Coordinates of N, CA and C in Angstrom, one line a residue:
X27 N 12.7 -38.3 31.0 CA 13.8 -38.3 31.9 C 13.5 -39.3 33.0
X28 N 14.7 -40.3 33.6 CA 14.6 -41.2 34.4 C 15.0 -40.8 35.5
X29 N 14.7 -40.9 37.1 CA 14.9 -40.5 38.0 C 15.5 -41.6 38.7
X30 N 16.7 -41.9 39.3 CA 17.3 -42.5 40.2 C 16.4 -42.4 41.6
X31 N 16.2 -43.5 42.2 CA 16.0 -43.4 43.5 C 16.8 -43.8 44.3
X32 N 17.0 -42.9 45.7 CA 17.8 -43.3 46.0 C 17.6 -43.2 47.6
X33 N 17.9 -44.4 48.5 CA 17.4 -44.7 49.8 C 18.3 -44.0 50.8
X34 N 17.7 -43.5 51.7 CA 18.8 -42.3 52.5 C 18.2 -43.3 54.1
X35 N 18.9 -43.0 54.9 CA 18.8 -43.1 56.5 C 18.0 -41.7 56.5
X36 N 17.0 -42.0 57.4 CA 16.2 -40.3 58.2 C 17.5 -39.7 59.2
X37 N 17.4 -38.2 58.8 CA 18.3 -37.6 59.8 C 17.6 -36.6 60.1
X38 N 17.5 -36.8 61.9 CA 17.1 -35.6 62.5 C 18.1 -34.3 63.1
X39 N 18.0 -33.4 63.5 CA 18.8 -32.8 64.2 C 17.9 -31.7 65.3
X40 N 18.8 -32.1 66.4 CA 17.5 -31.3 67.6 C 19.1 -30.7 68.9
X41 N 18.7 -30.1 69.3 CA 18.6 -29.1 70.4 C 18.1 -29.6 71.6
X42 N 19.0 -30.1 72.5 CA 18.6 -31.0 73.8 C 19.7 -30.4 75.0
X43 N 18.9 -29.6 75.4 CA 19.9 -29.1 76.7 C 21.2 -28.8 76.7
X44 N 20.8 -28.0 75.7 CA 22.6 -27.0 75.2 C 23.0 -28.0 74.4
X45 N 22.8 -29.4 73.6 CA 23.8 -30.0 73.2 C 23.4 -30.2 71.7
X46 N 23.6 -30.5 70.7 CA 23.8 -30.7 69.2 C 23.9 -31.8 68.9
X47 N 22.9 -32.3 68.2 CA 22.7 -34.2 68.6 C 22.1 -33.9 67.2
X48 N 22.5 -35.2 66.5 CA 22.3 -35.7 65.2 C 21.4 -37.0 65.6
X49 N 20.2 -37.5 65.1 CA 19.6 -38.6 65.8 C 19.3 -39.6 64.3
X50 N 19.8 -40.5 64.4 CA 19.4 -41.4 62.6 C 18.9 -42.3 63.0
X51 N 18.2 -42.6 62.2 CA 17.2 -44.1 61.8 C 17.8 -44.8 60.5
X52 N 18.4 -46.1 60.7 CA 18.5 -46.7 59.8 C 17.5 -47.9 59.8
X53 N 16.5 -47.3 59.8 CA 14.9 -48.2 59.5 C 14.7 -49.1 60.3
X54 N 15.5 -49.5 61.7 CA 15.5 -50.1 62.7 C 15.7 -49.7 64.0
X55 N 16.8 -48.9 64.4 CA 16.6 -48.5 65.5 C 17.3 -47.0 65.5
X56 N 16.9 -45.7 66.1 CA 17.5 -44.9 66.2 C 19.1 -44.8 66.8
X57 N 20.0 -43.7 66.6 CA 21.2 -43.9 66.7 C 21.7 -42.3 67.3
X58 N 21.4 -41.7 68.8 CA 21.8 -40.4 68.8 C 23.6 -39.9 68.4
X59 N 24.2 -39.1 68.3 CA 25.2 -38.5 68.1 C 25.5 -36.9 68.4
X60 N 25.9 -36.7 69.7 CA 26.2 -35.3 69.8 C 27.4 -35.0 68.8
X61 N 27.0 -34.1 68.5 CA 27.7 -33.2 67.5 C 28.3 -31.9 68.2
X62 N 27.8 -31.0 69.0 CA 28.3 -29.8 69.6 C 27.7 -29.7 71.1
X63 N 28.3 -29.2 71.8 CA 28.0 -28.9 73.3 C 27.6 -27.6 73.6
X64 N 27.4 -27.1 74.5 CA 27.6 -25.5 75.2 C 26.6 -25.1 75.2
X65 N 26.9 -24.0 76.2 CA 25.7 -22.9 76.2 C 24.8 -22.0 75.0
X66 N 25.1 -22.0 74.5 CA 25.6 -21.0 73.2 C 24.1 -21.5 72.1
X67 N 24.8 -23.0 72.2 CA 23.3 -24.0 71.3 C 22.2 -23.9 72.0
X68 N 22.0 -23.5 73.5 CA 20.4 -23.3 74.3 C 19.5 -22.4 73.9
X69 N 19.8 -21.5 73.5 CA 19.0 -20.7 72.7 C 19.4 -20.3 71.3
X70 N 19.6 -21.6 70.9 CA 19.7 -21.4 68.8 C 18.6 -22.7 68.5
X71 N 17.7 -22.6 68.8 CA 16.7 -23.5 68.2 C 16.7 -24.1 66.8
X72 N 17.2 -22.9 66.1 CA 17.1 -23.2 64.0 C 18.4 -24.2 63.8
X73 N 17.6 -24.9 62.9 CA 18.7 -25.9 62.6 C 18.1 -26.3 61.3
X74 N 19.3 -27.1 60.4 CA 19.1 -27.3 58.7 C 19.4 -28.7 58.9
X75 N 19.5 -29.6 58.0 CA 20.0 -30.6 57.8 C 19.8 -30.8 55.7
X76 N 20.9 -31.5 55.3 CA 20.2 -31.9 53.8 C 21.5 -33.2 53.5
X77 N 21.0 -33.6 52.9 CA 21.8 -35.2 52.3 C 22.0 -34.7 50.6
X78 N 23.6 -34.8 50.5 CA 24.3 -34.2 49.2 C 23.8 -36.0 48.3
X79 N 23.5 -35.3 46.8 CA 23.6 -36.6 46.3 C 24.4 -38.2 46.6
X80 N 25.7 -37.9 47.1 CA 26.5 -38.8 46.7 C 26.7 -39.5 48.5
X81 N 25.5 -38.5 49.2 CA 25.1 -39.0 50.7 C 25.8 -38.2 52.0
X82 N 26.6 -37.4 51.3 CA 26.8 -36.7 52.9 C 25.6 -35.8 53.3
X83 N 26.3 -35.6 54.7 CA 24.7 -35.2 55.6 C 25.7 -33.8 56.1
X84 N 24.6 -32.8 55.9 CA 25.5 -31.5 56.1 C 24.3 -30.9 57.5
X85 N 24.7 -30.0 57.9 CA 24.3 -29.6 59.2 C 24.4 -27.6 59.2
X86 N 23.7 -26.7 59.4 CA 24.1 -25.8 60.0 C 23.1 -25.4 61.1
X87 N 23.6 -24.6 61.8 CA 23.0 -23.9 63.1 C 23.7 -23.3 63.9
X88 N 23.1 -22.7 64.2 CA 23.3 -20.9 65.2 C 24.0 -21.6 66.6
X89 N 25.0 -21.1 66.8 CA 25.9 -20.7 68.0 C 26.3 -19.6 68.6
X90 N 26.2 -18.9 69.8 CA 26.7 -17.6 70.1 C 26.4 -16.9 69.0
X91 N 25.5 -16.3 68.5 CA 25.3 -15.6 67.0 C 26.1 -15.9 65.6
X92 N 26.8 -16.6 66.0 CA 27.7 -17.7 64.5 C 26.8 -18.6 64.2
X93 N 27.1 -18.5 62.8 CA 26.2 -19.5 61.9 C 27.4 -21.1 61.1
X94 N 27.3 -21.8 61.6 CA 28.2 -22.8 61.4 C 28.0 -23.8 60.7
X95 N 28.7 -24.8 59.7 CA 28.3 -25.7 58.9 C 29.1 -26.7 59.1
X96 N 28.9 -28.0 59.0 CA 29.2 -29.2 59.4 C 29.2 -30.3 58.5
X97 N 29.8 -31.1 57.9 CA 29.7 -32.2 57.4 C 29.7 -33.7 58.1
X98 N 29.2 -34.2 57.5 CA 29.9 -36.1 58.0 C 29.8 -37.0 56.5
X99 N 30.9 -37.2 55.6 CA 30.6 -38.2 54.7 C 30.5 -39.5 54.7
X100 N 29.5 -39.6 53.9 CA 28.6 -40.7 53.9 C 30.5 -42.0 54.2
X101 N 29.7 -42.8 55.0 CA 30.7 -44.1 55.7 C 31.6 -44.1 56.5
X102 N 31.6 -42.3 57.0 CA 32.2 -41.7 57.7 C 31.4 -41.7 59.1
X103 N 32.7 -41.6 60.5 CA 31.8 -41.6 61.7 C 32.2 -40.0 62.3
X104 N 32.8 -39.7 61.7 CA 32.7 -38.2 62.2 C 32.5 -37.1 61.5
X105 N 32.4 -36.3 62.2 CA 31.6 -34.6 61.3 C 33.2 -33.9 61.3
X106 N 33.3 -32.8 60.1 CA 34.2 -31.9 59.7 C 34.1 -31.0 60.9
X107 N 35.4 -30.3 61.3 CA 35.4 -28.9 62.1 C 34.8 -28.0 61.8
X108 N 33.7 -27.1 62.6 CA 32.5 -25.9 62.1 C 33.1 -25.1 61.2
X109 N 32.4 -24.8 60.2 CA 32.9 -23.7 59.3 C 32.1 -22.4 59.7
X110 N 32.8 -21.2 59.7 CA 32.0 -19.9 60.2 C 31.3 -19.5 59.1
X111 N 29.9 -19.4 58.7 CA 29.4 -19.1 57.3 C 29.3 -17.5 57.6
X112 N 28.9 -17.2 58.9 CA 28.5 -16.0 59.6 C 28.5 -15.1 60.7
X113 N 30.0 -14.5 61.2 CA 30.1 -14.5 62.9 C 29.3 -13.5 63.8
X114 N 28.1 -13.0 62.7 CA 27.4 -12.1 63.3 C 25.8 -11.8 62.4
X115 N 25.5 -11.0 63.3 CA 23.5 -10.3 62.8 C 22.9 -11.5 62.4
X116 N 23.3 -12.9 63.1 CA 22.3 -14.0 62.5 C 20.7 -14.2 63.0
X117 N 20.4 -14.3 62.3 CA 18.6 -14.1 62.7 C 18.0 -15.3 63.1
X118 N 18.8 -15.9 63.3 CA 18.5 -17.6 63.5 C 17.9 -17.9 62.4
X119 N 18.0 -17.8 61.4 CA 16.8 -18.9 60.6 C 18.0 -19.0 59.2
X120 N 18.0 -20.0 59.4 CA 19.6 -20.6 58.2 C 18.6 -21.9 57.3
X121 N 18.9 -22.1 56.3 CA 18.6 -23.6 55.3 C 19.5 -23.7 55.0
X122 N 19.7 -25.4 53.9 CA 20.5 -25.7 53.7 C 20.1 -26.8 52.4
X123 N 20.9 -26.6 51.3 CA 20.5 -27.7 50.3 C 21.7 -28.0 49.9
X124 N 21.8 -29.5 49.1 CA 23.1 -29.5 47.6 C 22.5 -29.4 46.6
X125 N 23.2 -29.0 45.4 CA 22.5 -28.9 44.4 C 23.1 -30.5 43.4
X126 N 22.7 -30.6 42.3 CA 23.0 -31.8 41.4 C 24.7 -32.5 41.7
X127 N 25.2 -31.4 41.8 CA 26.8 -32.2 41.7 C 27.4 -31.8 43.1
X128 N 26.3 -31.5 44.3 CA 27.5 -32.0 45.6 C 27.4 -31.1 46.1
X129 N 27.3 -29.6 45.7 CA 27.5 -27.9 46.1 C 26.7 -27.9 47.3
X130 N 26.9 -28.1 48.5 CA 26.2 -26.9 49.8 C 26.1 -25.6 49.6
X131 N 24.9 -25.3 49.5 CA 24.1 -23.5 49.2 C 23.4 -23.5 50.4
X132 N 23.7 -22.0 50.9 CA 23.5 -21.9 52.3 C 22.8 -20.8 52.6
X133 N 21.4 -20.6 52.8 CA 21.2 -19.4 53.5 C 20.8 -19.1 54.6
X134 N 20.5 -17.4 54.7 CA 20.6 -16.9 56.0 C 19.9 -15.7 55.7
X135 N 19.5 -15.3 56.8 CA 19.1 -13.5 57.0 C 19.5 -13.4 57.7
X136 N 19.6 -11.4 57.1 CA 20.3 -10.6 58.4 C 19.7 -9.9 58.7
X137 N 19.5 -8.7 59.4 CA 18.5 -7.9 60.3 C 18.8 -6.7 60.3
X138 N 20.2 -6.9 61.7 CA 20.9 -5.4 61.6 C 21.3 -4.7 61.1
X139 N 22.1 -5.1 60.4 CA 23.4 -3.8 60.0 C 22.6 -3.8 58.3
X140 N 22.2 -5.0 57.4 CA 21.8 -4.8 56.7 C 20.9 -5.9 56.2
X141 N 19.6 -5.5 56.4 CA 18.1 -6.2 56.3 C 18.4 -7.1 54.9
X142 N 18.4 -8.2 54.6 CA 18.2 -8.9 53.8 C 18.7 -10.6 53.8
X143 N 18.4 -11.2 52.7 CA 19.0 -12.7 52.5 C 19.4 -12.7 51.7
X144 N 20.6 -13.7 52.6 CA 21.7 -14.0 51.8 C 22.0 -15.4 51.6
X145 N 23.2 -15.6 50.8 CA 23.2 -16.8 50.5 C 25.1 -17.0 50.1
X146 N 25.4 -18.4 50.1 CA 26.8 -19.0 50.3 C 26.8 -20.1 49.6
X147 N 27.8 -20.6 48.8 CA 27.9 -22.3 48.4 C 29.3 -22.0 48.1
X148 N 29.5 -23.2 48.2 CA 31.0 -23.6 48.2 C 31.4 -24.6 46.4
X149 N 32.3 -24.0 46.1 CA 32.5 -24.8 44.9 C 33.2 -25.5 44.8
X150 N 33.3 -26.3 43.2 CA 33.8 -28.1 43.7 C 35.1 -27.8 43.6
X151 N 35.9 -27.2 43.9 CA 37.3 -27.0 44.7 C 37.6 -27.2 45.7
X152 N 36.2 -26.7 46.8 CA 36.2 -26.8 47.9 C 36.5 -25.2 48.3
X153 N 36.6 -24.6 47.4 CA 36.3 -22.9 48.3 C 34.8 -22.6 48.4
X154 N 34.9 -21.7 49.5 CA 33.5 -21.1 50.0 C 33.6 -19.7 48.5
X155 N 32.2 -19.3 48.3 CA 32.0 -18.2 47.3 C 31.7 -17.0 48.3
X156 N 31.9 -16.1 48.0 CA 31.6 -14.9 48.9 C 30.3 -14.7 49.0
X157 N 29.8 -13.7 49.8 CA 28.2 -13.7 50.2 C 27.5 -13.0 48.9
X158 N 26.4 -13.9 48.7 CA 25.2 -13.1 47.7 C 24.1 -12.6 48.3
X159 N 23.3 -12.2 47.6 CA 22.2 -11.5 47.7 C 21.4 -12.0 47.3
X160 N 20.0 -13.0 48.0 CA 19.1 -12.8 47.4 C 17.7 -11.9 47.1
X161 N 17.7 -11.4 48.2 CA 16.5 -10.3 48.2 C 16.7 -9.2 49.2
X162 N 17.3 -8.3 49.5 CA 17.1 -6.4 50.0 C 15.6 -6.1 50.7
X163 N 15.5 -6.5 52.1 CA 14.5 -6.0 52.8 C 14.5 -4.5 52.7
X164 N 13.2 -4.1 53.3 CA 12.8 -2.3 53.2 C 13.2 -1.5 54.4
X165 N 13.8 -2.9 55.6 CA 13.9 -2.0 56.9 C 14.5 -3.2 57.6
X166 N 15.2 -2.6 58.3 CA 15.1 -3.9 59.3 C 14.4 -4.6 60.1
X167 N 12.9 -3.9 60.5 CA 12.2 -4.0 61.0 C 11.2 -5.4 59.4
X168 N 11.8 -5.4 58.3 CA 11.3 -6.2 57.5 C 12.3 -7.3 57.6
X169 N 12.9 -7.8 58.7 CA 13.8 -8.9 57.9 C 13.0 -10.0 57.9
X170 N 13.7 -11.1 56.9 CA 13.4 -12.5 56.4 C 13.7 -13.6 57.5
X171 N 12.5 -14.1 57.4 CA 12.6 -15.6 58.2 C 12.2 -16.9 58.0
X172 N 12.2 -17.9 58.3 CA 11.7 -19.4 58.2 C 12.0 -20.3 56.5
X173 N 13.8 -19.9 56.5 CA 13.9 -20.4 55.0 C 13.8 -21.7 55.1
X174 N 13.8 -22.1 53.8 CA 13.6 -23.4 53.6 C 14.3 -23.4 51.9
X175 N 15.5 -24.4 51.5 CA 15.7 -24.1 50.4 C 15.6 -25.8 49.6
X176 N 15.6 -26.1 48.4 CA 15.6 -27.4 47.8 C 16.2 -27.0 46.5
X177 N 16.1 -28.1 45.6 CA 17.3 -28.1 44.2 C 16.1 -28.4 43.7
X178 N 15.5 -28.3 42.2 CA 15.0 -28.9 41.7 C 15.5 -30.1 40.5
X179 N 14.6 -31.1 40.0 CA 15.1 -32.2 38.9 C 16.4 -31.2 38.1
X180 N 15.8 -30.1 37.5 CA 17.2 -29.8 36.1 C 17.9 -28.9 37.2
X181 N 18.0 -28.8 38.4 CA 19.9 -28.5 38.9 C 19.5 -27.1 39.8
X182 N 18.1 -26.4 39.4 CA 17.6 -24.9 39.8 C 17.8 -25.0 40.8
X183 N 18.2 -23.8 41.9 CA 17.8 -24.0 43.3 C 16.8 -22.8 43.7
X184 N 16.2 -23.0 44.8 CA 14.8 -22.7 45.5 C 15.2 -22.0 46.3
X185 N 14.5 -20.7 47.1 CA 14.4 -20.6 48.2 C 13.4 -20.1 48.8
X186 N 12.8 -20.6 50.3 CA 11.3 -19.7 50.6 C 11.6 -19.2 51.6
X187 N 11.3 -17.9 51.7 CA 11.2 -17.3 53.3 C 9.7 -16.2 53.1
X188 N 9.9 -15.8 54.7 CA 9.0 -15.1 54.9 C 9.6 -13.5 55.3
X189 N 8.8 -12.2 54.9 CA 9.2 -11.1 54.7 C 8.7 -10.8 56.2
X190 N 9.2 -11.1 56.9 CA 8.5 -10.6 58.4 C 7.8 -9.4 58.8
X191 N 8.5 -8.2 58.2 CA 7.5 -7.0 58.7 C 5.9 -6.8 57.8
X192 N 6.2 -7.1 56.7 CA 5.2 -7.5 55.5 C 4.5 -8.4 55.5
X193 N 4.7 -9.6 57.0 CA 3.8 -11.1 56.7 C 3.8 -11.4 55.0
X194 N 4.7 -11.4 54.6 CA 4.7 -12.1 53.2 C 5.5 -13.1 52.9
X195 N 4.7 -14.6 52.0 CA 6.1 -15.4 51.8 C 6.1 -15.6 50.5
X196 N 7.5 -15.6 50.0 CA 8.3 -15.0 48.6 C 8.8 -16.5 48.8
X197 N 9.2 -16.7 46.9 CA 9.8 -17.8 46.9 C 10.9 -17.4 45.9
X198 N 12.3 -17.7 45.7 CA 13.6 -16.9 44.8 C 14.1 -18.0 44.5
X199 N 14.0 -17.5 43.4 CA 14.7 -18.9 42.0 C 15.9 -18.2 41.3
X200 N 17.1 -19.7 41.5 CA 18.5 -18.6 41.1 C 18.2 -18.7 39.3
X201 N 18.4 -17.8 38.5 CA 19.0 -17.6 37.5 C 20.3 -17.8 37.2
X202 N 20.6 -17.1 35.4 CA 21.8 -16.8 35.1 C 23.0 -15.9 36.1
X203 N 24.3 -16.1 36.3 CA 25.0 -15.0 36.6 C 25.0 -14.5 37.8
X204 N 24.1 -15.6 39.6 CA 23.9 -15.3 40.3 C 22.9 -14.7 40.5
X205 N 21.9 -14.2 39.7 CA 20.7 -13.7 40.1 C 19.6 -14.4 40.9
X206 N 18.7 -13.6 41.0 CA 17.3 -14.3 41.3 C 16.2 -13.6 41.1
X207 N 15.3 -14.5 40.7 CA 13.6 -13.7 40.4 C 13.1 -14.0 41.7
X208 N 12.2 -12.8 42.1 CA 12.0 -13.3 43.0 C 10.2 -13.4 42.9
X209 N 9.0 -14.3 43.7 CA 7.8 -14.0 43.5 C 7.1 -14.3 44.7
X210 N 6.3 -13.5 44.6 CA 5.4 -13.2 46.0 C 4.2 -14.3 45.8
X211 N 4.0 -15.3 47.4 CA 3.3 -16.3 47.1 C 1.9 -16.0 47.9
X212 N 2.2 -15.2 48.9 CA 1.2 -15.2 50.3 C 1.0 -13.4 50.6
X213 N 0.6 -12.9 50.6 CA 0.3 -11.2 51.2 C -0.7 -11.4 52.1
X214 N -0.1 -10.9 53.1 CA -1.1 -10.4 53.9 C -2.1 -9.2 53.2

């Protein structure tokens, strides 16, 4: 199998005094871009960023307990209107990947009302899919944190977090049908 390479601009995304700033390097000089304002972004520190194959740069992060997603396509100078992935029990800790053909997959954990991670993609229609399940914490005092998700070469997608009340980090690979296996990497 032959792998396409393909050259991206660095995109950062930071948290600077309540504001939502996108910061790029196109291998010369950096280029800031607020993205969102307010109070709301001062204490949401978690933030995602991932570059869809065909180059758009997607965004989510925590506002007022809303979890929000953002686009800008690639040649494009502006970002899409926030989408609400989540208007509540967000734990701060969201990722964000595409998969092979374009798909933003989105996760999150929740805490309160019902301990576990979850997960969102939007299909190439352009609808959002209703919320899945990837893994059922034992408490809420067990919720999930510090995801991190990626696609691999044949199309699979990834996800890592940590089982917080357990100190354990689990890594969940989607299957058939929406599922996921899930495997334990780290035990305390």
């Amino acid at each position: 199998m032959r792998f396409q390479q393909r050259v991206y601009p660095l995109v950062l995304i930071v948290t600077l005094l309540g504001n939502f700033v996108s910061v790029t390097n196109s291998f010369a000089t950096w280029t800031p871009t607020q993205i969102a304002s307010g109070t709301g972004l001062s204490n949401a520190p978690h933030t995602a960023v991932a570059i869809s194959p065909n180059g758009t740069v997607g965004i989510v992060y925590v506002k007022h307990d809303s979890l929000l997603f953002q686009e800008k396509v690639s040649g494009s100078s502006s970002w899409t209107p926030p989408y609400v992935v989540m208007n509540q029990d967000t734990r701060g800790s969201a990722s964000l990947a595409y998969d092979n053909i374009g798909q933003p997959w989105i996760f999150y954990c929740r805490a309160w009302s019902s301990a576990q991670l979850e997960w969102k993609k939007r299909s190439t229609s352009g609808a959002w899919d209703g919320v899945g399940v990837v893994d059922n914490f034992d408490s809420p005092a067990d919720f999930g944190t510090g995801t991190s998700a990626a696609v691999d070469a044949s199309g699979t997608m990834h996800v890592v977090y940590v089982r917080w009340g357990m100190h354990d980090l689990y890594m969940a690979t989607a299957g058939p049908n929406n599922s996921w296996s899930l495997q334990g990497i780290d035990a305390d």
